[in-house]
mmCIF file of C-alpha atoms in Angstrom:
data_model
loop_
_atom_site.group_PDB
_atom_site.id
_atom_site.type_symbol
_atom_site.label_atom_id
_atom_site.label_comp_id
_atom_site.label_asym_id
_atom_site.label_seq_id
_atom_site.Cartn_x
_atom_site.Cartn_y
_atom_site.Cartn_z
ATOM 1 C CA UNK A 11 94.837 63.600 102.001
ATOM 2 C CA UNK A 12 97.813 64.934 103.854
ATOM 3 C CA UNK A 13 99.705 68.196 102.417
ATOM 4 C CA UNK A 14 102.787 69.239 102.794
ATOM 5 C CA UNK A 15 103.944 72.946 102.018
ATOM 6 C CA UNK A 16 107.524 73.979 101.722
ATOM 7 C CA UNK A 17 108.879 77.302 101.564
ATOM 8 C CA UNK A 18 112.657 77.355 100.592
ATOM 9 C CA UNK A 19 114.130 81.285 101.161
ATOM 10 C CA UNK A 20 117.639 82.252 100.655
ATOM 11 C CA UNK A 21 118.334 81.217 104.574
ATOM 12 C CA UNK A 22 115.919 78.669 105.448
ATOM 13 C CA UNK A 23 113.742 76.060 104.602
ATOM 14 C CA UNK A 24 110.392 75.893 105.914
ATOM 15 C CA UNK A 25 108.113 72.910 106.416
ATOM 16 C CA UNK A 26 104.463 72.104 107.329
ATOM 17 C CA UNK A 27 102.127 68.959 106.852
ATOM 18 C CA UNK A 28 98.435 70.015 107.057
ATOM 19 C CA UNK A 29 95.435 67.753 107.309
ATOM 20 C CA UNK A 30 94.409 68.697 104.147
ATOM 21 C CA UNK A 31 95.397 70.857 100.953
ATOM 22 C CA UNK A 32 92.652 73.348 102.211
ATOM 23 C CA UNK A 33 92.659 76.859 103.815
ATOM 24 C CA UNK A 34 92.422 76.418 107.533
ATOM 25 C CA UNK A 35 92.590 73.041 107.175
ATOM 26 C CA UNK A 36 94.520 71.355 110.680
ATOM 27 C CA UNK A 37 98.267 71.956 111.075
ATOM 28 C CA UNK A 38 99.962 68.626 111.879
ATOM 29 C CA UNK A 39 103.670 69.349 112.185
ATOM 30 C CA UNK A 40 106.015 71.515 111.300
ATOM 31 C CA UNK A 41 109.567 73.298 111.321
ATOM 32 C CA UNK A 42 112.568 74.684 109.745
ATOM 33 C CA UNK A 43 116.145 74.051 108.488
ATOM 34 C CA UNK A 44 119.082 76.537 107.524
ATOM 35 C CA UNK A 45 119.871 75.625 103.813
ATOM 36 C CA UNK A 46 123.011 73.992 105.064
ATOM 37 C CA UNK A 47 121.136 71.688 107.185
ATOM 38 C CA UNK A 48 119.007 70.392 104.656
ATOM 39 C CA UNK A 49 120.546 66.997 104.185
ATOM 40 C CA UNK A 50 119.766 66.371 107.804
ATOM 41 C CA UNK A 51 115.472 66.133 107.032
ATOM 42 C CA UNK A 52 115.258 62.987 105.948
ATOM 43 C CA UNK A 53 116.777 60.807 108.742
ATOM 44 C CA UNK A 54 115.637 64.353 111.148
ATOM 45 C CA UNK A 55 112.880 66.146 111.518
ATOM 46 C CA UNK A 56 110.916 64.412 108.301
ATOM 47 C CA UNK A 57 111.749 60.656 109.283
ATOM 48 C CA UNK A 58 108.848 60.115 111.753
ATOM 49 C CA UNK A 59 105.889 62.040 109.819
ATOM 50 C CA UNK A 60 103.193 60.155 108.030
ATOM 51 C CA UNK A 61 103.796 60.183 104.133
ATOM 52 C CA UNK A 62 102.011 63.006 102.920
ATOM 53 C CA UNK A 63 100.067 62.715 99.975
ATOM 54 C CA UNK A 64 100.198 65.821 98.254
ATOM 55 C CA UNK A 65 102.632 68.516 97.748
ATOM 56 C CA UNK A 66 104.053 72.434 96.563
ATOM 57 C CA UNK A 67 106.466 74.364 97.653
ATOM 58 C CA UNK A 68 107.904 77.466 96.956
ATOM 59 C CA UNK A 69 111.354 78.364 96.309
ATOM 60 C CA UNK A 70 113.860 81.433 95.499
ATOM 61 C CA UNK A 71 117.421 79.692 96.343
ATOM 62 C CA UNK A 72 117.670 78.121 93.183
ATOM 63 C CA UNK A 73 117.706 74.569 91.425
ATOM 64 C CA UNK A 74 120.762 73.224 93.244
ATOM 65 C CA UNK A 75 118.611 73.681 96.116
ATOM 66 C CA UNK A 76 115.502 72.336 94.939
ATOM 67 C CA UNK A 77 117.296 69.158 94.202
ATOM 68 C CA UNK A 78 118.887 68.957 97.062
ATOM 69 C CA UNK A 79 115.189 69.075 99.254
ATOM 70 C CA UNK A 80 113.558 66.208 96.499
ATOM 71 C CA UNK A 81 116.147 64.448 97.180
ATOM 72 C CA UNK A 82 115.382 64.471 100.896
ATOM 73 C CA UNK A 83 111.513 63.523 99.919
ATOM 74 C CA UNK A 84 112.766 60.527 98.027
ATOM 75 C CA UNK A 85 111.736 58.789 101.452
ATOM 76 C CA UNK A 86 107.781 59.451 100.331
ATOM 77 C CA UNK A 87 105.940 58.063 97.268
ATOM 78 C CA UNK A 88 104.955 61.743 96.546
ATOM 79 C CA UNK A 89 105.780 64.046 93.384
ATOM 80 C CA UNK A 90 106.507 67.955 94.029
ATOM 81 C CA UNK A 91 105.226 70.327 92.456
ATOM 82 C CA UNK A 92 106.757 73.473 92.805
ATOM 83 C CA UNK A 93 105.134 77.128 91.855
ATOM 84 C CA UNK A 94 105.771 79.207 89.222
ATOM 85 C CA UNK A 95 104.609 82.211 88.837
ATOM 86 C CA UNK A 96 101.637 82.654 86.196
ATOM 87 C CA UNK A 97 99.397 85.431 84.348
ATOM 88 C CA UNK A 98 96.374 84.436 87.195
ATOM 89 C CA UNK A 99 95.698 82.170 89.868
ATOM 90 C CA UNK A 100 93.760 81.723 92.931
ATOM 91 C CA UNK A 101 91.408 84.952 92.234
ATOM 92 C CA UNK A 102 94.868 87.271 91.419
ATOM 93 C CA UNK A 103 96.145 88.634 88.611
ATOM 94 C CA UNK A 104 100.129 89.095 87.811
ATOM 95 C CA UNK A 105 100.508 92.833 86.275
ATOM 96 C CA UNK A 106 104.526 91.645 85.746
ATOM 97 C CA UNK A 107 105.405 92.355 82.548
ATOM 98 C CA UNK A 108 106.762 88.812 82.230
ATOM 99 C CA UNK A 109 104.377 87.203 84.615
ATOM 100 C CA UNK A 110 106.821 83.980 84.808
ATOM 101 C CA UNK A 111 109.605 85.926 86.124
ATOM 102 C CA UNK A 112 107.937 86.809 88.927
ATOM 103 C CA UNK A 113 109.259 85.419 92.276
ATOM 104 C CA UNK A 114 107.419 82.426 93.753
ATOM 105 C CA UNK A 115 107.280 83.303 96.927
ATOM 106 C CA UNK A 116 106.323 86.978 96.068
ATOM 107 C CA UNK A 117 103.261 85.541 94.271
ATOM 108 C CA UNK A 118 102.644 83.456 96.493
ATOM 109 C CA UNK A 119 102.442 85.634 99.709
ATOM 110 C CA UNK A 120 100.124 87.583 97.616
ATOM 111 C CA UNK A 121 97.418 84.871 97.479
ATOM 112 C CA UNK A 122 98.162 84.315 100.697
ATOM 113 C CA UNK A 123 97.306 87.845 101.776
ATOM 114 C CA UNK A 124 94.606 88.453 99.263
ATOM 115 C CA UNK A 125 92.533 85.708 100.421
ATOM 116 C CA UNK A 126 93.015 86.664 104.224
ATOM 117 C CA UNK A 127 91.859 90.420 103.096
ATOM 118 C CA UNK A 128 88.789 88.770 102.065
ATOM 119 C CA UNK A 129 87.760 87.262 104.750
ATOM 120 C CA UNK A 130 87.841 90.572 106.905
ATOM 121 C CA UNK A 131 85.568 92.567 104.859
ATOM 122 C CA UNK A 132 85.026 93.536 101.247
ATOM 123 C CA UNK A 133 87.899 93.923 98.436
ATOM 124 C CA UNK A 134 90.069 97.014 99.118
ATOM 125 C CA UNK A 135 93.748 97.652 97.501
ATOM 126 C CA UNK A 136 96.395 96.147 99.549
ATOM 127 C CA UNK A 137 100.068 96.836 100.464
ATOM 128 C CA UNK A 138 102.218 93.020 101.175
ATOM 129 C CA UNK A 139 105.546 93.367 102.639
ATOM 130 C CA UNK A 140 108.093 90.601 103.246
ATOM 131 C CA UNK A 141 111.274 91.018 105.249
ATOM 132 C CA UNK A 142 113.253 88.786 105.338
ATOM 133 C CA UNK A 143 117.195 88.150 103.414
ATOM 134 C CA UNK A 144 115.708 91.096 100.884
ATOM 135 C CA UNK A 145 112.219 93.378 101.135
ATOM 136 C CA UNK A 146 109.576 93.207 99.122
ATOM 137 C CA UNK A 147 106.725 95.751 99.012
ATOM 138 C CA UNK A 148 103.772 94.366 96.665
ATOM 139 C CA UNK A 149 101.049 96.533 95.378
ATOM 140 C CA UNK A 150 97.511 94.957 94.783
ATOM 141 C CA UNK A 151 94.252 96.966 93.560
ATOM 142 C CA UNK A 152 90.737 96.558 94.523
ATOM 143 C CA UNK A 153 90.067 94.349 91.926
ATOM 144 C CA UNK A 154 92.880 91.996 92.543
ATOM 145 C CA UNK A 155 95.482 93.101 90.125
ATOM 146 C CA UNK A 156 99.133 92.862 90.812
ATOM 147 C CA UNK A 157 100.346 96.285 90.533
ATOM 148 C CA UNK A 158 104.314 95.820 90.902
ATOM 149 C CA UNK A 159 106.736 96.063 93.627
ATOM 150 C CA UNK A 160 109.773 96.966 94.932
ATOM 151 C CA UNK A 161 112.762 95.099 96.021
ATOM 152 C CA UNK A 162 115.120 96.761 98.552
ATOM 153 C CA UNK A 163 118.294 95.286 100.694
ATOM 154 C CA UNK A 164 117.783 93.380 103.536
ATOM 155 C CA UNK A 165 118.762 94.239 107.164
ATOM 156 C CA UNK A 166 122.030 92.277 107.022
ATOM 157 C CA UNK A 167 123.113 93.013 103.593
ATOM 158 C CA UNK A 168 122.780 96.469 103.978
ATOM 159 C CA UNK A 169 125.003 96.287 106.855
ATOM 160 C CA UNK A 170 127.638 93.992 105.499
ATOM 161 C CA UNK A 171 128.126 96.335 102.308
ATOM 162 C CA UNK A 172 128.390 99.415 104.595
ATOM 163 C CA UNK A 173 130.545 97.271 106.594
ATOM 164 C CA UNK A 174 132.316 95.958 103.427
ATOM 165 C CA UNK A 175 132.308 99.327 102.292
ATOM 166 C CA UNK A 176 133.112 101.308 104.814
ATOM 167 C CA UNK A 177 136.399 101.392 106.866
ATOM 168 C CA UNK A 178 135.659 101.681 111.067
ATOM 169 C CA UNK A 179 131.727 100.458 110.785
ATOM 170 C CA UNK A 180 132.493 96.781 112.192
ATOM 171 C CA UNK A 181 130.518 97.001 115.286
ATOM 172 C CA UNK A 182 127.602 95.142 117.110
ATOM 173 C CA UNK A 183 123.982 95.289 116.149
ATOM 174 C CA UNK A 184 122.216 98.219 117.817
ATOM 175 C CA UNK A 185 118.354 99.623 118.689
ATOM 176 C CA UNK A 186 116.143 101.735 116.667
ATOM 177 C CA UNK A 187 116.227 105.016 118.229
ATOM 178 C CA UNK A 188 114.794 108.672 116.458
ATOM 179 C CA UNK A 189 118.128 110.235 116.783
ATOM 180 C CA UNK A 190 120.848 107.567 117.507
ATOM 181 C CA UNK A 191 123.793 108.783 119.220
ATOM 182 C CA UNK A 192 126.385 105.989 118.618
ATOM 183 C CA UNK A 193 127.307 104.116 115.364
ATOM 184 C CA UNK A 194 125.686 100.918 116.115
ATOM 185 C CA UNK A 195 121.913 102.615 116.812
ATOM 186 C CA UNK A 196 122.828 104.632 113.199
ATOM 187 C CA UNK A 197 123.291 101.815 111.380
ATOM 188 C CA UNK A 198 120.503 99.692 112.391
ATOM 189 C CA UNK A 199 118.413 103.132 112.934
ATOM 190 C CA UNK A 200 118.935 103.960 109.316
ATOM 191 C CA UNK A 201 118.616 100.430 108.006
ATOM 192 C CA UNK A 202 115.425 99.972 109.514
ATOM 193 C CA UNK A 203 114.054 103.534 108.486
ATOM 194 C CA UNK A 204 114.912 103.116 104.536
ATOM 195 C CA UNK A 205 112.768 99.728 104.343
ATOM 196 C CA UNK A 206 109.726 102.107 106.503
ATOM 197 C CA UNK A 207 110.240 104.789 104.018
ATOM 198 C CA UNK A 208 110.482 102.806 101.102
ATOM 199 C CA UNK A 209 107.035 101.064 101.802
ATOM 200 C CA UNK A 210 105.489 104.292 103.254
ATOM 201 C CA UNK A 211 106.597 105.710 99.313
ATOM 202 C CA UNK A 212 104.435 102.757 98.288
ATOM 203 C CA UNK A 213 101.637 103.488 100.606
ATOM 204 C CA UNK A 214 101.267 106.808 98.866
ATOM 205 C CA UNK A 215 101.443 105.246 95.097
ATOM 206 C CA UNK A 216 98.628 103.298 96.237
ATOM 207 C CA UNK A 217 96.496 105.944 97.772
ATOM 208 C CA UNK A 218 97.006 108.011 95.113
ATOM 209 C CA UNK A 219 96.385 105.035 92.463
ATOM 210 C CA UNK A 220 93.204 103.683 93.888
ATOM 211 C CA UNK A 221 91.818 107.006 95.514
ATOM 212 C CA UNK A 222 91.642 104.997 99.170
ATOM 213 C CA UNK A 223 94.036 103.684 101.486
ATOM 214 C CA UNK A 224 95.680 99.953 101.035
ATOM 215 C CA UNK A 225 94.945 97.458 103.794
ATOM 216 C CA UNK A 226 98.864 96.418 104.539
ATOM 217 C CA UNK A 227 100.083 93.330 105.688
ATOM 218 C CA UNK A 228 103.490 92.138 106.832
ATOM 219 C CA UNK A 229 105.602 88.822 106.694
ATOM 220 C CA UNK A 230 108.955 87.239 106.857
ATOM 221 C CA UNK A 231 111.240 86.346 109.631
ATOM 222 C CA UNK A 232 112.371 89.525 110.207
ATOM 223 C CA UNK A 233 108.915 91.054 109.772
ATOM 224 C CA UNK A 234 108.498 91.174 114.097
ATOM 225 C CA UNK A 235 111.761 93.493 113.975
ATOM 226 C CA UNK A 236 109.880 95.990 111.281
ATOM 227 C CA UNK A 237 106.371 96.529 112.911
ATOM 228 C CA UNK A 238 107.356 98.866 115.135
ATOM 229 C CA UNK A 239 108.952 101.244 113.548
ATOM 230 C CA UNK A 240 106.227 101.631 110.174
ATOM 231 C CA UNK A 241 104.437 104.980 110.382
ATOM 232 C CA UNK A 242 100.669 103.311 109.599
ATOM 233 C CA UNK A 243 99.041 100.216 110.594
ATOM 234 C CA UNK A 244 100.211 96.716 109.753
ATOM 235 C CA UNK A 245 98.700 92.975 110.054
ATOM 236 C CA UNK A 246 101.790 90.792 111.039
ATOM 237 C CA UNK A 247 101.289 87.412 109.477
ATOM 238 C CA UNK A 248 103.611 84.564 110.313
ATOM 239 C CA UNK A 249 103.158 82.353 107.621
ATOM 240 C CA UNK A 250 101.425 84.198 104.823
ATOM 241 C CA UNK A 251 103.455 81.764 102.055
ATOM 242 C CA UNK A 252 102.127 78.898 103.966
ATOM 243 C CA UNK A 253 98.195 80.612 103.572
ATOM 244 C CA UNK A 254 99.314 81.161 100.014
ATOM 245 C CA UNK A 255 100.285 77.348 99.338
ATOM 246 C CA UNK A 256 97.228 76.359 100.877
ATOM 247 C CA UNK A 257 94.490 78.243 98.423
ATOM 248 C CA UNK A 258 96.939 77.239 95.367
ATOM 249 C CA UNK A 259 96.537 73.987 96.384
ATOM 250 C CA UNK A 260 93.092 73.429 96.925
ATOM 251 C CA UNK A 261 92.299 74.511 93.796
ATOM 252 C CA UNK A 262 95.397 72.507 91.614
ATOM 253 C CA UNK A 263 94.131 68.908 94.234
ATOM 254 C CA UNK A 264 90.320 69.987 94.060
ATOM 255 C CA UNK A 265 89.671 66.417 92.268
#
């Protein structure tokens, strides 16, 4: 039973086609598209994959998009199912005070990371950042309880409003430096340290909630460019949505 797992984000699209709607299950193929490219997967990158059986994505760019990617799977006898965000699933609970409002992908990469935490040892509170167009900084207790989050700026829209913003500040990306000397290692200097310091302040929430330090985890394309420069230890997952998808959906295909 062949799976495919999409993850739509307010830049790309991402694809994969597993073996099986089952944690670790095989990878068979898989790739990416900007969202203005989409139109190109049918007769592209999808046109030469075996139909897959099953499906569920996740998506944040909206339902203009979504249509736009079924259409694409029109070339597969296959219905998707997309995720929305509920009160539990997958051994998580949503502590959102409308649980539905919650953003897929954010609940999601929390399943995603949950379940890896799991295998590594017993339950422990957990910190689950994604960087990517925004930041998201999840807290999760011992018990598996959603907590709430934070959502911060981006790298790039932080510097297009300063550079919107701003008169002078036009001026090519720069390196993360302690005390930057020119205006393009300030702005991406300072960029990068308010998304550290903003999940270091939730580092502390959760020590101080839980009475023990959070396991952390980090994700999202841009989540390479952030590892460096976080004061405590991360886990750098590539495709925690992916992981996510895949423990949703062994449980919603089980029979």
């Amino acid at each position: 039973m062949t799976f495919l797992a999409i993850d739509v984000g307010n830049t790309r699209l991402k694809w994969a086609i597993y073996e099986t709607p089952h944690p670790n299950s095989p990878l068979l193929a898989q790739g990416a598209e900007f969202l203005e490219n989409i139109e190109k997967l049918a007769d592209g990158a999808w046109a030469s994959l075996s139909p897959p059986v099953r499906m569920l994505g996740c998506i944040v760019a909206g339902d203009a998009v979504k249509r736009r990617v079924q259409e694409q799977m029109e070339i597969w006898d296959i219905t998707p199912q997309w995720v929305v965000s509920s009160a539990a699933e997958a051994g998580l609970t949503n502590g959102y005070d409308h649980p539905t409002r919650l953003g897929a992908d954010r609940w999601v990469a929390m399943i995603g990371a949950w379940h890896l935490s799991l295998t590594q040892g017993p339950a422990r509170p957990m910190i689950v950042v994604m960087v990517g167009t925004a930041v998201t900084v999840e807290a999760i207790d011992a018990n598996g309880k959603f907590l709430g989050g934070i959502i911060l700026p981006g790298h790039g829209i932080m510097l297009r409003a300063l550079e919107s913003g701003t008169a002078g500040l036009h001026v090519p990306t720069g390196e993360v430096r302690e005390f930057p000397t020119n205006t393009s290692d300030a702005l991406t200097s300072g960029g990068t340290y308010a998304i550290a310091g903003a999940v270091e302040r939730m580092v502390q929430h959760v020590r101080a909630h839980c009475g023990t330090d959070p396991k952390c985890v980090m994700t999202g394309g841009a989540g390479w460019k952030m590892a460096p420069s976080m004061s405590g230890q991360f886990e750098l997952i590539d495709n925690l949505i992916f992981d996510g998808l895949l423990h949703m959906a062994a449980r919603r295909f089980a029979n």
